[in-house]
Amino acid sequence: MRHEGLLERFRVSFSVFHHTSSSHWCSCSKTISDEKYQDPFQLGKKDLKNLYEDIKKELLVSAAELKEMCDYYFDGKGKAFRPMIVVLMARACNIHHNNSKEVQASQRSVAIIAEMIHTASLVHDDVIDDANSRRGKRTLNRIWGERKAVLAGDFILSAASVALARIGNTTIISVLTQVIEDLVRGEFLQLGSKENENERFAHYLEKTFKKTASLIANSCKAVSILGCPDPKVHEIAYQYGKNVGIAFQLIDDVLDFTSCADHLGKPTAADLKLGLATGPVLFACRQFPEMNAMIMRRFSKPGDVERARKYVLQSDGVQQTTYLAQRYCHAATREIRKLRPSPEREALVHLTEMVLMRDK
């Protein structure tokens, strides 16, 4: 898979990132585009109208309790980040191919399916992590119990599969079912760990791709296939989604150390409490080798979480992870600029900047 080449590069370059000075990081932090500002949320608004109502139609079920559980996260209060990327990519590819500015019904269906798969994965993640809160509200597993939460997640996935089959394109089915496989494999990767430092970082990046970036990459690829026959365009869409997705998760891992719980909508240092060594921890480990033992025991001893958090904040782990996210965003921008100019293309460029600047 293409991602393996990326992992190999990072095995070689991990030490290079570590030695990049914080002043170099600061000089790269200004990434605002000089081009005409295009607000992704405004541009995607028309195609995302009634998105959550349409999702609820896909979740038609007679059992009142299951319906209430399925509707719980589809309350219309989310930013619909993934569907927005998908519809913008659809329009950018359509314009590139034949100057069509409209999103096809099948492309919009991909946006709906992507949000359903993402939400089902959150429901299952919360059960695995025994999480108490998500998006500033109590998790399904806390309200209805773990067993029912698992079943609700399964039901959302099954409804997404039915919607996917309705598109009637076997290539699209193959591309999007890869996402579900990656989500499961990513969860298994998260349950494991590596002793060797470079292997550990590659393991982390692969897990990040499978759990977060694969959904965005393959959803972007799917709408490009529906809108344009050129395989080069499909690769551009995939690479853009992959790089933005990895950057998004890297910033998420940074916010786990720098944002307050109320602002983030979930507890801070949550990853450490789950025994996970994310980017800031792995970079900090180079400055504080005593963290190695804590990583291997998954921060299980009393005081490990607090000590590890202190080491991360004393190190340049947050800055280095942010710098790495910038590198991924720059790669995403390089890819999307290969398409013909359009407001949607510029909005996707601006989206990479928004990913870097977000605070929750």
Short mmCIF file of C-alpha atoms in Angstrom, two decimals:
data_model
loop_
_atom_site.label_atom_id
_atom_site.label_comp_id
_atom_site.label_asym_id
_atom_site.label_seq_id
_atom_site.Cartn_x
_atom_site.Cartn_y
_atom_site.Cartn_z
CA MET A 1 0.00 0.00 0.00
CA ARG A 2 1.19 3.58 -0.74
CA HIS A 3 1.19 4.40 2.95
CA GLU A 4 4.02 1.93 3.58
CA GLY A 5 6.41 4.13 1.60
CA LEU A 6 5.46 7.06 3.81
CA LEU A 7 6.13 5.00 6.93
CA GLU A 8 9.56 4.02 5.59
CA ARG A 9 10.44 7.68 5.03
CA PHE A 10 9.51 8.48 8.62
CA ARG A 11 11.64 5.64 9.97
CA VAL A 12 14.55 7.45 8.35
CA SER A 13 13.46 11.01 9.13
CA PHE A 14 12.20 10.72 12.70
CA SER A 15 15.53 11.89 14.11
CA VAL A 16 15.59 14.79 11.63
CA PHE A 17 12.23 16.06 12.94
CA HIS A 18 13.52 15.75 16.48
CA HIS A 19 16.52 17.96 15.73
CA THR A 20 14.49 20.64 13.94
CA SER A 21 14.76 23.74 16.09
CA SER A 22 11.71 25.34 17.64
CA SER A 23 12.62 28.58 15.87
CA HIS A 24 12.35 26.75 12.55
CA TRP A 25 8.92 25.52 13.63
CA CYS A 26 7.80 29.05 14.44
CA SER A 27 8.96 30.36 11.06
CA CYS A 28 6.76 27.75 9.33
CA SER A 29 3.68 28.35 11.44
CA LYS A 30 2.21 31.12 9.26
CA THR A 31 0.40 29.20 6.54
CA ILE A 32 -2.48 31.52 5.61
CA SER A 33 -3.05 31.41 1.87
CA ASP A 34 -2.36 34.60 -0.09
CA GLU A 35 -5.06 33.57 -2.57
CA LYS A 36 -8.62 34.82 -2.35
CA TYR A 37 -10.17 33.56 0.89
CA GLN A 38 -12.71 30.78 0.40
CA ASP A 39 -14.70 29.66 3.44
CA PRO A 40 -15.12 25.87 3.14
CA PHE A 41 -18.17 25.83 5.40
CA GLN A 42 -19.98 28.47 3.34
CA LEU A 43 -19.14 26.80 0.03
CA GLY A 44 -20.20 23.37 1.23
CA LYS A 45 -23.35 24.62 2.98
CA LYS A 46 -25.72 24.16 0.05
CA ASP A 47 -24.74 20.52 -0.54
CA LEU A 48 -24.87 19.71 3.18
CA LYS A 49 -28.34 21.15 3.75
CA ASN A 50 -30.55 18.61 5.55
CA LEU A 51 -27.55 16.27 5.90
CA TYR A 52 -28.53 15.01 9.35
CA GLU A 53 -32.21 14.68 8.42
CA ASP A 54 -31.14 12.52 5.47
CA ILE A 55 -28.93 10.41 7.73
CA LYS A 56 -31.88 9.86 10.08
CA LYS A 57 -33.93 8.67 7.10
CA GLU A 58 -31.28 6.02 6.50
CA LEU A 59 -31.68 4.94 10.13
CA LEU A 60 -35.41 4.24 9.98
CA VAL A 61 -36.15 1.73 12.73
CA SER A 62 -39.29 0.75 14.63
CA ALA A 63 -37.68 0.20 18.05
CA ALA A 64 -37.96 3.55 19.87
CA GLU A 65 -34.88 3.04 22.08
CA LEU A 66 -32.61 2.09 19.16
CA LYS A 67 -33.88 5.09 17.18
CA GLU A 68 -33.12 7.41 20.11
CA MET A 69 -29.60 5.98 20.38
CA CYS A 70 -28.93 6.28 16.65
CA ASP A 71 -30.18 9.88 16.57
CA TYR A 72 -28.11 10.88 19.62
CA TYR A 73 -24.97 12.05 17.79
CA PHE A 74 -26.81 13.07 14.59
CA ASP A 75 -28.24 16.12 16.33
CA GLY A 76 -27.08 18.65 13.72
CA LYS A 77 -24.67 20.32 16.16
CA GLY A 78 -21.50 18.85 14.68
CA LYS A 79 -19.38 20.71 12.12
CA ALA A 80 -19.81 17.90 9.55
CA PHE A 81 -16.08 18.25 8.82
CA ARG A 82 -15.79 15.01 6.82
CA PRO A 83 -18.92 15.46 4.67
CA MET A 84 -17.81 19.02 3.93
CA ILE A 85 -14.42 17.82 2.61
CA VAL A 86 -16.20 15.18 0.52
CA VAL A 87 -18.64 17.59 -1.19
CA LEU A 88 -15.89 20.17 -1.81
CA MET A 89 -13.67 17.47 -3.34
CA ALA A 90 -16.61 16.28 -5.45
CA ARG A 91 -17.16 19.76 -6.88
CA ALA A 92 -13.43 20.39 -7.37
CA CYS A 93 -13.09 17.12 -9.34
CA ASN A 94 -16.28 17.74 -11.33
CA ILE A 95 -15.05 21.22 -12.30
CA HIS A 96 -11.62 19.82 -13.18
CA HIS A 97 -13.19 17.17 -15.47
CA ASN A 98 -15.97 18.99 -17.33
CA ASN A 99 -16.55 22.30 -15.55
CA SER A 100 -19.68 20.94 -13.83
CA LYS A 101 -20.35 22.86 -10.63
CA GLU A 102 -23.03 20.52 -9.27
CA VAL A 103 -22.54 17.64 -6.83
CA GLN A 104 -24.05 14.39 -8.13
CA ALA A 105 -26.58 12.58 -5.93
CA SER A 106 -24.21 9.60 -5.65
CA GLN A 107 -21.37 11.90 -4.52
CA ARG A 108 -23.58 13.41 -1.83
CA SER A 109 -24.46 9.88 -0.73
CA VAL A 110 -20.74 9.25 -0.18
CA ALA A 111 -20.67 12.27 2.17
CA ILE A 112 -23.62 10.86 4.12
CA ILE A 113 -22.04 7.38 4.29
CA ALA A 114 -18.71 8.84 5.45
CA GLU A 115 -20.41 10.61 8.36
CA MET A 116 -22.30 7.45 9.29
CA ILE A 117 -19.16 5.28 9.27
CA HIS A 118 -17.31 7.92 11.30
CA THR A 119 -20.09 8.14 13.91
CA ALA A 120 -20.37 4.35 14.20
CA SER A 121 -16.61 4.21 14.84
CA LEU A 122 -16.96 6.84 17.60
CA VAL A 123 -19.69 4.80 19.30
CA HIS A 124 -17.50 1.68 19.22
CA ASP A 125 -14.37 3.61 20.29
CA ASP A 126 -16.19 4.96 23.33
CA VAL A 127 -17.09 1.41 24.38
CA ILE A 128 -13.49 0.20 23.91
CA ASP A 129 -12.12 3.23 25.80
CA ASP A 130 -14.86 3.20 28.46
CA ALA A 131 -15.30 6.91 27.69
CA ASN A 132 -17.62 9.17 29.70
CA SER A 133 -18.04 12.12 27.34
CA ARG A 134 -18.00 12.90 23.64
CA ARG A 135 -18.67 16.27 21.95
CA GLY A 136 -19.49 17.75 25.35
CA LYS A 137 -22.23 15.24 26.18
CA ARG A 138 -22.42 11.84 27.85
CA THR A 139 -21.50 8.88 25.69
CA LEU A 140 -23.98 6.25 24.51
CA ASN A 141 -22.30 3.58 26.60
CA ARG A 142 -22.75 5.70 29.74
CA ILE A 143 -26.47 6.29 29.12
CA TRP A 144 -27.60 2.96 27.63
CA GLY A 145 -24.76 0.60 28.60
CA GLU A 146 -21.98 -1.03 26.61
CA ARG A 147 -23.97 -3.84 25.01
CA LYS A 148 -26.63 -1.58 23.55
CA ALA A 149 -24.00 0.95 22.45
CA VAL A 150 -22.14 -1.75 20.48
CA LEU A 151 -25.40 -2.79 18.81
CA ALA A 152 -26.26 0.83 17.96
CA GLY A 153 -22.83 1.27 16.34
CA ASP A 154 -23.38 -1.96 14.39
CA PHE A 155 -26.80 -0.75 13.24
CA ILE A 156 -25.40 2.59 11.99
CA LEU A 157 -22.71 0.67 10.07
CA SER A 158 -25.30 -1.66 8.54
CA ALA A 159 -27.42 1.32 7.44
CA ALA A 160 -24.31 2.89 5.88
CA SER A 161 -23.68 -0.39 4.01
CA VAL A 162 -27.24 -0.38 2.63
CA ALA A 163 -26.80 3.23 1.44
CA LEU A 164 -23.46 2.27 -0.12
CA ALA A 165 -25.00 -0.67 -2.00
CA ARG A 166 -27.71 1.66 -3.32
CA ILE A 167 -25.06 3.70 -5.19
CA GLY A 168 -24.69 0.58 -7.32
CA ASN A 169 -21.01 0.99 -8.21
CA THR A 170 -18.77 -1.94 -7.25
CA THR A 171 -15.60 0.19 -7.35
CA ILE A 172 -17.10 2.66 -4.86
CA ILE A 173 -18.23 -0.23 -2.64
CA SER A 174 -14.67 -1.62 -2.69
CA VAL A 175 -13.11 1.77 -1.89
CA LEU A 176 -15.42 2.54 1.06
CA THR A 177 -15.43 -0.95 2.58
CA GLN A 178 -11.64 -0.56 2.79
CA VAL A 179 -12.35 2.18 5.33
CA ILE A 180 -14.20 -0.23 7.62
CA GLU A 181 -11.36 -2.76 7.40
CA ASP A 182 -8.82 -0.02 8.17
CA LEU A 183 -10.81 1.14 11.20
CA VAL A 184 -10.70 -2.36 12.69
CA ARG A 185 -7.01 -2.85 11.88
CA GLY A 186 -6.23 0.59 13.31
CA GLU A 187 -7.97 -0.30 16.56
CA PHE A 188 -5.87 -3.47 16.82
CA LEU A 189 -2.70 -1.44 16.14
CA GLN A 190 -3.70 0.90 18.98
CA LEU A 191 -3.90 -2.06 21.35
CA GLY A 192 -0.29 -3.02 20.57
CA SER A 193 3.05 -1.27 21.09
CA LYS A 194 6.66 -1.38 19.86
CA GLU A 195 9.91 -1.29 21.84
CA ASN A 196 12.13 0.22 19.14
CA GLU A 197 11.69 4.01 18.93
CA ASN A 198 11.59 4.33 15.13
CA GLU A 199 9.26 1.33 14.85
CA ARG A 200 7.08 2.90 17.52
CA PHE A 201 6.72 6.11 15.52
CA ALA A 202 5.94 4.20 12.31
CA HIS A 203 3.39 2.16 14.26
CA TYR A 204 1.78 5.39 15.50
CA LEU A 205 1.58 6.89 12.00
CA GLU A 206 0.11 3.71 10.54
CA LYS A 207 -2.49 3.59 13.32
CA THR A 208 -3.28 7.27 12.67
CA PHE A 209 -3.77 6.60 8.97
CA LYS A 210 -6.04 3.60 9.50
CA LYS A 211 -8.16 5.06 12.33
CA THR A 212 -8.55 8.62 11.03
CA ALA A 213 -7.10 9.36 7.59
CA SER A 214 -8.34 6.33 5.63
CA LEU A 215 -11.97 7.48 5.89
CA ILE A 216 -11.16 10.94 4.50
CA ALA A 217 -8.73 9.62 1.85
CA ASN A 218 -11.05 6.92 0.51
CA SER A 219 -14.18 9.11 0.65
CA CYS A 220 -12.36 11.76 -1.41
CA LYS A 221 -11.19 9.05 -3.82
CA ALA A 222 -14.75 7.68 -4.13
CA VAL A 223 -16.28 11.04 -5.18
CA SER A 224 -13.40 11.65 -7.61
CA ILE A 225 -14.12 8.27 -9.27
CA LEU A 226 -17.81 9.20 -9.58
CA GLY A 227 -16.97 12.60 -11.09
CA CYS A 228 -13.92 12.02 -13.28
CA PRO A 229 -12.50 9.01 -15.18
CA ASP A 230 -8.83 10.06 -14.83
CA PRO A 231 -6.86 7.83 -12.37
CA LYS A 232 -4.44 10.73 -11.76
CA VAL A 233 -7.33 12.74 -10.31
CA HIS A 234 -8.33 9.78 -8.12
CA GLU A 235 -4.78 9.70 -6.74
CA ILE A 236 -4.78 13.47 -6.11
CA ALA A 237 -8.05 13.19 -4.18
CA TYR A 238 -6.77 10.21 -2.17
CA GLN A 239 -3.44 11.86 -1.31
CA TYR A 240 -5.13 15.11 -0.30
CA GLY A 241 -7.51 13.25 2.02
CA LYS A 242 -4.76 11.08 3.48
CA ASN A 243 -2.49 14.03 4.29
CA VAL A 244 -5.26 16.20 5.72
CA GLY A 245 -6.54 13.26 7.77
CA ILE A 246 -3.15 12.52 9.33
CA ALA A 247 -2.59 16.23 10.06
CA PHE A 248 -6.05 16.45 11.66
CA GLN A 249 -5.22 13.61 14.06
CA LEU A 250 -1.76 15.00 14.86
CA ILE A 251 -3.38 18.29 15.91
CA ASP A 252 -5.98 16.33 17.87
CA ASP A 253 -3.13 14.65 19.74
CA VAL A 254 -1.56 18.05 20.43
CA LEU A 255 -4.86 19.43 21.77
CA ASP A 256 -5.03 16.53 24.23
CA PHE A 257 -2.11 18.26 25.98
CA THR A 258 -2.84 21.93 25.35
CA SER A 259 -6.64 22.41 25.47
CA CYS A 260 -8.91 22.46 28.49
CA ALA A 261 -11.52 19.69 28.87
CA ASP A 262 -14.55 22.01 28.55
CA HIS A 263 -13.25 23.47 25.30
CA LEU A 264 -12.27 20.10 23.81
CA GLY A 265 -15.54 18.37 24.67
CA LYS A 266 -13.75 15.41 26.25
CA PRO A 267 -11.23 14.94 29.10
CA THR A 268 -7.65 16.11 28.51
CA ALA A 269 -4.69 13.69 28.80
CA ALA A 270 -7.28 11.11 27.72
CA ASP A 271 -4.76 9.27 25.53
CA LEU A 272 -2.25 8.92 28.37
CA LYS A 273 -5.00 7.57 30.62
CA LEU A 274 -5.74 4.98 27.93
CA GLY A 275 -2.06 4.03 27.84
CA LEU A 276 -1.48 5.55 24.40
CA ALA A 277 1.79 7.18 23.31
CA THR A 278 0.88 9.79 20.68
CA GLY A 279 3.13 12.15 18.71
CA PRO A 280 3.88 14.64 21.53
CA VAL A 281 4.86 11.75 23.83
CA LEU A 282 7.06 10.06 21.21
CA PHE A 283 8.92 13.28 20.45
CA ALA A 284 9.26 14.09 24.18
CA CYS A 285 10.73 10.64 24.75
CA ARG A 286 13.82 11.66 22.76
CA GLN A 287 14.54 14.38 25.33
CA PHE A 288 13.41 12.36 28.35
CA PRO A 289 14.46 8.70 27.78
CA GLU A 290 12.99 7.74 31.16
CA MET A 291 9.60 7.91 29.43
CA ASN A 292 10.44 4.70 27.54
CA ALA A 293 9.63 2.52 30.54
CA MET A 294 6.33 4.37 31.05
CA ILE A 295 5.40 3.90 27.39
CA MET A 296 6.11 0.16 27.56
CA ARG A 297 3.92 -0.26 30.65
CA ARG A 298 1.28 2.00 29.03
CA PHE A 299 1.41 4.59 31.84
CA SER A 300 -0.14 2.07 34.22
CA LYS A 301 1.77 2.89 37.44
CA PRO A 302 0.41 5.53 39.84
CA GLY A 303 1.75 8.95 38.83
CA ASP A 304 2.77 7.88 35.30
CA VAL A 305 0.12 9.96 33.54
CA GLU A 306 0.95 13.14 35.48
CA ARG A 307 4.72 12.67 35.02
CA ALA A 308 4.40 11.92 31.31
CA ARG A 309 2.22 14.99 30.77
CA LYS A 310 4.79 17.12 32.61
CA TYR A 311 7.63 15.76 30.46
CA VAL A 312 5.68 16.44 27.26
CA LEU A 313 4.99 20.05 28.24
CA GLN A 314 8.65 20.56 29.24
CA SER A 315 9.86 19.15 25.92
CA ASP A 316 9.37 20.33 22.34
CA GLY A 317 6.96 17.42 21.69
CA VAL A 318 3.96 19.67 21.08
CA GLN A 319 5.91 21.94 18.71
CA GLN A 320 7.43 19.02 16.80
CA THR A 321 4.05 17.31 16.38
CA THR A 322 2.56 20.59 15.15
CA TYR A 323 5.46 21.00 12.72
CA LEU A 324 4.87 17.46 11.44
CA ALA A 325 1.17 18.28 10.95
CA GLN A 326 2.25 21.32 8.92
CA ARG A 327 4.34 19.07 6.70
CA TYR A 328 1.31 16.89 6.00
CA CYS A 329 -0.87 19.93 5.29
CA HIS A 330 1.71 21.31 2.87
CA ALA A 331 1.70 17.93 1.09
CA ALA A 332 -2.11 18.06 0.88
CA THR A 333 -1.95 21.57 -0.59
CA ARG A 334 0.62 20.48 -3.20
CA GLU A 335 -1.71 17.69 -4.29
CA ILE A 336 -4.94 19.67 -4.55
CA ARG A 337 -3.25 22.47 -6.52
CA LYS A 338 -2.78 19.94 -9.34
CA LEU A 339 -6.51 20.33 -10.09
CA ARG A 340 -7.90 23.17 -12.22
CA PRO A 341 -8.45 26.41 -10.26
CA SER A 342 -11.87 26.71 -8.65
CA PRO A 343 -13.39 28.22 -5.50
CA GLU A 344 -13.71 24.66 -4.14
CA ARG A 345 -10.03 23.95 -4.75
CA GLU A 346 -9.07 27.11 -2.85
CA ALA A 347 -11.48 26.17 -0.05
CA LEU A 348 -9.72 22.81 0.27
CA VAL A 349 -6.39 24.66 0.47
CA HIS A 350 -7.82 26.91 3.17
CA LEU A 351 -9.13 23.86 4.99
CA THR A 352 -5.56 22.68 5.57
CA GLU A 353 -4.88 25.98 7.34
CA MET A 354 -8.02 25.59 9.45
CA VAL A 355 -6.87 22.11 10.51
CA LEU A 356 -3.61 23.59 11.81
CA MET A 357 -5.28 26.50 13.60
CA ARG A 358 -8.19 24.67 15.23
CA ASP A 359 -8.39 24.67 19.02
CA LYS A 360 -10.99 21.93 19.57
#
